[in-house]
Amino acid sequence: AFGAAWKAACAAGGTIIVPKGEYLVEALEFKGPCKGPVTMELNGNLKAPAAVKSTKPHSGWVDFENIADFTLNGNKAIFDGQGALAWKANDCAKTGKCNSLPI
């Protein structure tokens, strides 16, 4: 649903409205360039999966790339990357190697 909404808004400019609620989402990529201004109204919470796993190199859980005229609005919206799960799964604070992250 997020991908289709982004594709439509990016193709002509527009607004994506995410209603209140909690959304369990895998990796999301919002890429431009877009043909007009895009606004995302995030009223719900995005939550990463609980399973600790590696991500693709140089990518994250929610990526916004190469977008001009983009606005992200949210009223108490939360991006919950499940970071506390990763703290137990690795020692990246000591080694700098953070390979087993949920985000």
XYZ file of N, CA and C in Angstrom:
309
model
N 0.823 -1.195 0.000
C 0.000 0.000 0.000
C 0.869 1.260 0.000
N 1.948 1.265 0.784
C 2.812 2.439 0.822
C 3.479 2.665 -0.532
N 3.931 1.589 -1.150
C 4.596 1.710 -2.445
C 3.683 2.260 -3.520
N 2.454 1.770 -3.583
C 1.500 2.243 -4.589
C 1.128 3.702 -4.345
N 0.925 4.066 -3.087
C 0.580 5.450 -2.764
C 1.731 6.388 -3.127
N 2.960 5.964 -2.827
C 4.119 6.789 -3.162
C 4.251 6.938 -4.669
N 4.108 5.862 -5.394
C 4.250 5.905 -6.855
C 3.264 6.895 -7.463
N 2.014 6.863 -7.006
C 0.990 7.765 -7.535
C 1.296 9.222 -7.176
N 1.664 9.472 -5.926
C 1.941 10.848 -5.503
C 3.191 11.395 -6.178
N 4.198 10.576 -6.324
C 5.455 11.009 -6.925
C 5.295 11.266 -8.425
N 4.390 10.549 -9.068
C 4.195 10.689 -10.509
C 3.614 12.044 -10.893
N 2.851 12.665 -9.987
C 2.201 13.921 -10.349
C 2.245 14.965 -9.239
N 2.754 14.598 -8.085
C 2.664 15.464 -6.914
C 1.363 15.154 -6.199
N 1.357 15.276 -4.899
C 0.139 14.995 -4.153
C 0.426 14.723 -2.698
N -0.616 14.285 -2.000
C -0.535 14.030 -0.566
C -0.872 12.580 -0.263
N -0.061 11.964 0.572
C -0.312 10.611 1.067
C -0.762 10.761 2.514
N -1.935 10.232 2.830
C -2.450 10.315 4.195
C -2.421 8.926 4.816
N -1.670 8.787 5.896
C -1.599 7.530 6.640
C -2.457 7.710 7.891
N -3.595 6.990 7.980
C -4.501 7.178 9.117
C -3.906 6.675 10.430
N -4.568 7.034 11.527
C -4.159 6.546 12.842
C -4.162 5.028 12.846
N -3.278 4.461 13.634
C -3.153 3.013 13.740
C -1.691 2.641 13.808
N -1.424 1.357 13.977
C -0.054 0.854 13.995
C 0.140 -0.013 12.768
N 1.220 0.244 12.042
C 1.500 -0.448 10.794
C 2.835 -1.168 10.904
N 2.803 -2.485 10.843
C 4.022 -3.287 10.838
C 4.531 -3.304 9.406
N 5.702 -2.731 9.180
C 6.207 -2.600 7.817
C 7.646 -3.092 7.719
N 7.917 -3.801 6.637
C 9.290 -4.173 6.291
C 9.971 -2.919 5.752
N 11.130 -3.051 5.157
C 11.859 -1.901 4.630
C 11.016 -1.139 3.609
N 11.014 0.185 3.737
C 10.289 1.061 2.819
C 11.280 1.986 2.136
N 11.126 2.148 0.824
C 11.963 3.075 0.068
C 11.063 4.064 -0.655
N 11.263 5.334 -0.358
C 10.548 6.407 -1.032
C 11.594 7.160 -1.842
N 11.568 6.961 -3.161
C 12.618 7.514 -4.013
C 12.048 8.495 -5.023
N 12.836 9.513 -5.318
C 12.520 10.478 -6.356
C 13.476 10.282 -7.509
N 13.517 11.204 -8.425
C 12.833 12.481 -8.332
C 11.339 12.346 -8.618
N 10.573 13.259 -8.029
C 9.128 13.286 -8.238
C 8.775 14.424 -9.189
N 7.628 14.306 -9.828
C 7.213 15.299 -10.824
C 6.502 16.497 -10.211
N 6.298 16.480 -8.909
C 5.663 17.601 -8.225
C 5.879 17.462 -6.734
N 5.458 18.452 -5.961
C 5.619 18.386 -4.509
C 4.828 17.224 -3.911
N 5.417 16.576 -2.924
C 4.757 15.452 -2.247
C 4.739 15.740 -0.745
N 3.576 15.505 -0.145
C 3.416 15.629 1.299
C 2.951 14.292 1.845
N 3.544 13.864 2.950
C 3.074 12.668 3.644
C 2.562 13.100 5.013
N 1.281 12.847 5.249
C 0.650 13.126 6.538
C 0.633 11.809 7.307
N 1.548 11.659 8.243
C 1.683 10.411 8.996
C 0.977 10.562 10.339
N -0.212 9.984 10.441
C -1.004 10.047 11.667
C -0.907 8.757 12.468
N -0.380 7.713 11.860
C -0.224 6.427 12.529
C 1.224 6.175 12.885
N 1.480 5.014 13.448
C 2.820 4.616 13.861
C 3.346 3.522 12.944
N 4.584 3.681 12.497
C 5.242 2.652 11.697
C 6.132 1.843 12.625
N 6.023 0.529 12.540
C 6.784 -0.348 13.430
C 7.555 -1.369 12.601
N 8.841 -1.496 12.895
C 9.685 -2.488 12.223
C 9.352 -3.874 12.753
N 9.618 -4.917 11.964
C 9.402 -6.281 12.449
C 10.273 -6.567 13.670
N 9.798 -7.456 14.512
C 10.532 -7.795 15.734
C 11.752 -8.662 15.458
N 11.773 -9.382 14.349
C 12.898 -10.264 14.034
C 14.139 -9.437 13.735
N 15.203 -9.733 14.427
C 16.470 -9.048 14.194
C 17.125 -9.686 12.983
N 17.352 -8.867 11.951
C 17.987 -9.377 10.738
C 18.803 -8.272 10.100
N 19.693 -8.648 9.235
C 20.531 -7.670 8.555
C 19.743 -6.985 7.458
N 20.122 -5.744 7.173
C 19.531 -5.018 6.061
C 20.538 -4.980 4.930
N 20.085 -4.547 3.763
C 20.989 -4.388 2.636
C 22.032 -3.328 2.982
N 23.235 -3.443 2.434
C 24.250 -2.422 2.703
C 23.755 -1.036 2.287
N 24.061 -0.044 3.088
C 23.718 1.352 2.818
C 22.218 1.579 2.703
N 21.435 0.773 3.356
C 19.999 1.019 3.362
C 19.514 0.944 4.794
N 18.373 1.462 5.000
C 17.798 1.436 6.331
C 16.395 0.869 6.280
N 15.690 1.064 7.337
C 14.330 0.547 7.435
C 13.375 1.415 6.623
N 13.464 2.730 6.779
C 12.642 3.658 5.998
C 13.594 4.660 5.355
N 13.672 4.632 4.029
C 14.587 5.502 3.288
C 13.815 6.515 2.454
N 14.241 7.769 2.524
C 13.755 8.832 1.653
C 14.964 9.289 0.850
N 14.896 9.181 -0.492
C 16.062 9.494 -1.319
C 15.689 10.354 -2.519
N 16.545 11.328 -2.816
C 16.472 12.106 -4.048
C 15.100 12.752 -4.256
N 14.580 13.399 -3.215
C 13.247 13.992 -3.282
C 13.351 15.485 -2.990
N 12.918 16.304 -3.941
C 12.812 17.747 -3.720
C 11.353 18.062 -3.413
N 11.110 19.132 -2.697
C 9.736 19.552 -2.370
C 8.956 18.460 -1.655
N 9.574 17.862 -0.636
C 8.916 16.817 0.154
C 8.674 17.337 1.562
N 7.460 17.091 2.068
C 7.107 17.476 3.432
C 6.572 16.260 4.164
N 7.090 16.015 5.356
C 6.601 14.940 6.221
C 5.985 15.592 7.445
N 4.684 15.381 7.637
C 3.965 15.908 8.795
C 3.457 14.750 9.620
N 3.391 14.948 10.910
C 2.831 13.914 11.767
C 2.469 14.482 13.120
N 1.346 14.059 13.621
C 0.903 14.487 14.936
C 1.046 13.301 15.879
N 2.152 13.280 16.605
C 2.457 12.194 17.537
C 2.735 10.872 16.829
N 3.073 10.912 15.556
C 3.427 9.696 14.828
C 4.778 9.191 15.337
N 4.963 7.882 15.285
C 6.187 7.260 15.792
C 6.777 6.343 14.723
N 8.084 6.447 14.528
C 8.841 5.475 13.752
C 9.496 4.570 14.789
N 8.955 3.375 15.001
C 9.471 2.448 16.014
C 10.328 1.401 15.325
N 11.636 1.600 15.362
C 12.563 0.693 14.704
C 12.930 -0.533 15.516
N 12.295 -0.739 16.679
C 12.556 -1.902 17.533
C 14.022 -1.955 17.954
N 14.600 -0.794 18.230
C 16.016 -0.720 18.574
C 16.419 -1.533 19.792
N 15.548 -1.610 20.788
C 15.897 -2.344 22.009
C 16.197 -3.813 21.726
N 15.562 -4.378 20.701
C 15.843 -5.774 20.337
C 17.273 -5.926 19.823
N 17.758 -4.927 19.104
C 19.099 -5.001 18.534
C 20.179 -4.840 19.593
N 19.887 -4.119 20.656
C 20.900 -3.902 21.688
C 21.394 -5.216 22.254
N 20.507 -6.199 22.387
C 20.885 -7.506 22.925
C 21.570 -8.386 21.879
N 21.331 -8.092 20.594
C 21.787 -8.969 19.520
C 23.192 -8.654 19.025
N 23.786 -7.534 19.442
C 25.117 -7.204 18.950
C 25.835 -6.311 19.952
N 27.098 -6.087 19.692
C 27.882 -5.208 20.556
C 28.485 -4.072 19.730
N 27.663 -3.487 18.862
C 28.190 -2.472 17.955
C 28.679 -1.222 18.684
N 28.225 -0.990 19.892
C 28.739 0.155 20.642
C 30.228 -0.020 20.931
N 30.679 -1.269 21.056
C 32.086 -1.548 21.345
C 32.900 -1.773 20.076
N 32.319 -2.476 19.099
C 33.081 -2.870 17.919
C 32.820 -2.007 16.691
N 31.697 -1.295 16.665
C 31.332 -0.518 15.480
C 30.706 -1.356 14.388
N 30.590 -2.666 14.612
C 29.980 -3.562 13.622
C 28.542 -3.840 14.049
N 27.603 -3.303 13.292
C 26.183 -3.417 13.634
C 25.461 -4.203 12.546
N 25.781 -5.465 12.408
C 25.239 -6.262 11.313
C 23.877 -6.874 11.598
N 23.524 -7.067 12.839
C 22.268 -7.742 13.166
C 21.272 -6.746 13.740
N 20.765 -5.893 12.888
C 19.830 -4.872 13.335
C 18.456 -5.084 12.714
N 17.391 -4.784 13.462
C 16.063 -4.902 12.885
C 15.752 -3.761 11.937
N 16.526 -2.678 11.983
C 16.255 -1.551 11.090
C 17.412 -1.336 10.154
